[in-house]
CSV table of C-alpha atoms in Angstrom, one decimal:
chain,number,residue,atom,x,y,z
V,1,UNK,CA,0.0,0.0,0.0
V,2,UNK,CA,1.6,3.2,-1.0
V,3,UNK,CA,0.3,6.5,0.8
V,4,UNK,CA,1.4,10.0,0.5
V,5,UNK,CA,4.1,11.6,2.4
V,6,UNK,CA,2.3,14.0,3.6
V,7,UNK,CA,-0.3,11.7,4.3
V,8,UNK,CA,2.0,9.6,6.8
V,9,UNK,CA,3.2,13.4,8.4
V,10,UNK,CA,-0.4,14.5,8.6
V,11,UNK,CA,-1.1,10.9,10.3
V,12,UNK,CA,1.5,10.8,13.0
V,13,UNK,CA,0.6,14.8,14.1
V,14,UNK,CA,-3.2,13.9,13.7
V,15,UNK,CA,-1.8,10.8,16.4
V,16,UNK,CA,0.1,13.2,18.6
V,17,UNK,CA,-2.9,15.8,18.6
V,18,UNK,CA,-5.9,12.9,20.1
V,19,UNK,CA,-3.5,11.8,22.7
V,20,UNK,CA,-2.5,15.7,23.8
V,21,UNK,CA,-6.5,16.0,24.0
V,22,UNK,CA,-7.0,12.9,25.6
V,23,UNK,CA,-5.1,14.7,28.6
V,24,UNK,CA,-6.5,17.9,28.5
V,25,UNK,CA,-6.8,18.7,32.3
V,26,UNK,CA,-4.4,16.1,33.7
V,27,UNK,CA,-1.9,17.1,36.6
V,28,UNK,CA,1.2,15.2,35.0
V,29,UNK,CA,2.0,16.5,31.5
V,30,UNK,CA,4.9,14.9,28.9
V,31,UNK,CA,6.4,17.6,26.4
V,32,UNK,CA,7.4,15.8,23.5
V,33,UNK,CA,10.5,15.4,22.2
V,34,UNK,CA,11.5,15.4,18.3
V,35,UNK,CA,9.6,12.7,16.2
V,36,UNK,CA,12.4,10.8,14.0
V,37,UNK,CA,10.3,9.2,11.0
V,38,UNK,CA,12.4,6.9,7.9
V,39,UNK,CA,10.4,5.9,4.8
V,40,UNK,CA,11.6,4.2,1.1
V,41,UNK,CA,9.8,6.4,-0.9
V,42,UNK,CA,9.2,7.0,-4.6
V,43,UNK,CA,9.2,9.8,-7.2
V,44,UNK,CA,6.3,9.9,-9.4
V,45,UNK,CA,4.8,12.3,-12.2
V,46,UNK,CA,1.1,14.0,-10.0
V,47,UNK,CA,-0.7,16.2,-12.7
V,48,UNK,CA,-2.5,17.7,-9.6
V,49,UNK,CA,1.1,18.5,-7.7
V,50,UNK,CA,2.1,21.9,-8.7
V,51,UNK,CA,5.9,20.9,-9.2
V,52,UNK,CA,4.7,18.0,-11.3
V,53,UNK,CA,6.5,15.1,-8.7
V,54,UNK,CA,5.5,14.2,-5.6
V,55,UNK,CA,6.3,11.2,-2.9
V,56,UNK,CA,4.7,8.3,-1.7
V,57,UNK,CA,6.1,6.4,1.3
V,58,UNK,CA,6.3,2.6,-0.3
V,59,UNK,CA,5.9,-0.6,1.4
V,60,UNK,CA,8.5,-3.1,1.5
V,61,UNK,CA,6.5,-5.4,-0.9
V,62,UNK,CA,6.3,-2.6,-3.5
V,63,UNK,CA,9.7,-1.7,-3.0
V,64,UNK,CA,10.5,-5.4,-4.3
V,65,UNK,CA,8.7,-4.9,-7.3
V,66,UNK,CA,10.6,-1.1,-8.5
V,67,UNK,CA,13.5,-0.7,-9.6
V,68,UNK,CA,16.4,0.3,-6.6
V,69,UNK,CA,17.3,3.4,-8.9
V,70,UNK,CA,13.6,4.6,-8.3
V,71,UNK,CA,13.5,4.4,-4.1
V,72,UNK,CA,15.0,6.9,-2.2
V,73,UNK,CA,15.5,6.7,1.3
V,74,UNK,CA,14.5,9.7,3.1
V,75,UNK,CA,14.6,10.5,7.2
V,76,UNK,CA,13.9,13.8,8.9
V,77,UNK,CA,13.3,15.2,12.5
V,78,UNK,CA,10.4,17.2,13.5
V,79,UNK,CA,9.6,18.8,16.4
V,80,UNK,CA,6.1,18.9,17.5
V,81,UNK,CA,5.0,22.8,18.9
V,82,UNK,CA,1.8,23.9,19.6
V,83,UNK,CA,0.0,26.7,17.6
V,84,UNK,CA,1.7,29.6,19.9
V,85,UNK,CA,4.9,28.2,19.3
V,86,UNK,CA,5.0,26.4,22.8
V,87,UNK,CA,6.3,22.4,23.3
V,88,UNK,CA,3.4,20.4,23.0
V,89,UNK,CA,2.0,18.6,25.9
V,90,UNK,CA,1.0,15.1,26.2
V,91,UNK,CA,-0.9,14.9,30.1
V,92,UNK,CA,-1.2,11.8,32.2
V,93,UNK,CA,-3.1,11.4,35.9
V,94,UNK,CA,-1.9,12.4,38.6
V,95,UNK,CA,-0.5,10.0,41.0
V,96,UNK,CA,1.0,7.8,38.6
V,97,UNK,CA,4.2,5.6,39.7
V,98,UNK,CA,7.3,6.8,39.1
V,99,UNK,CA,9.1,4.8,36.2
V,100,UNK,CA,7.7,2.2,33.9
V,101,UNK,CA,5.6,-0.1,36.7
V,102,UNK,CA,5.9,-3.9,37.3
V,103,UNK,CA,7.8,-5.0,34.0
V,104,UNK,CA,8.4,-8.5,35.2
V,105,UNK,CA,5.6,-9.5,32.7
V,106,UNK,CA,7.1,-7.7,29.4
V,107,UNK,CA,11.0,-8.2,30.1
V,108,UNK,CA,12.4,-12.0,30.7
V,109,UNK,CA,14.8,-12.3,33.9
């Protein structure tokens, strides 16, 4: 399944957005930190794109099938900020533990 580039951007901020509402009003709040993101991605000819090209973040099955001279590999940093500019703020209840919690389930001895 190919997708957009700015479809996969527009998902993970649309991500970071529902959990920053999801604390609206929480005691405990989480700035967050840069967002790393890595995709294979393809040039193709878009009509509707004003430069005439525009990338689509390829799965590893399509990737098989094209040519290696036609995938790029592209990574980037952002840094989520609200609309004023501020960090934006993830919140959690108050009272939580400190650290991760009882991991002896999710990490073998």
């Amino acid at each position: 399944m190919d997708i957009p580039l700015v479809d996969a951007v527009a998902a993970v901020r649309d991500e970071l957005l529902a959990a920053a509402a999801q604390g609206v009003d929480q005691e405990i709040q989480f700035a967050v930190g840069p967002v790393e993101m890595e995709f294979q991605v393809e040039l193709r000819a878009d009509v509707k794109a004003k430069g005439g090209f525009r990338l689509w973040a390829v799965s590893a099955e399509t990737e098989a099938g094209v040519s290696r001279g036609r995938t790029h590999r592209v990574a980037f940093t952002l840094t989520p900020k609200s609309a004023s500019g501020a960090d934006l703020l993830i919140s959690g209840p108050l009272g939580a533990e400190d650290g991760p919690g009882d991991t002896s389930r999710h990490v073998p001895h």
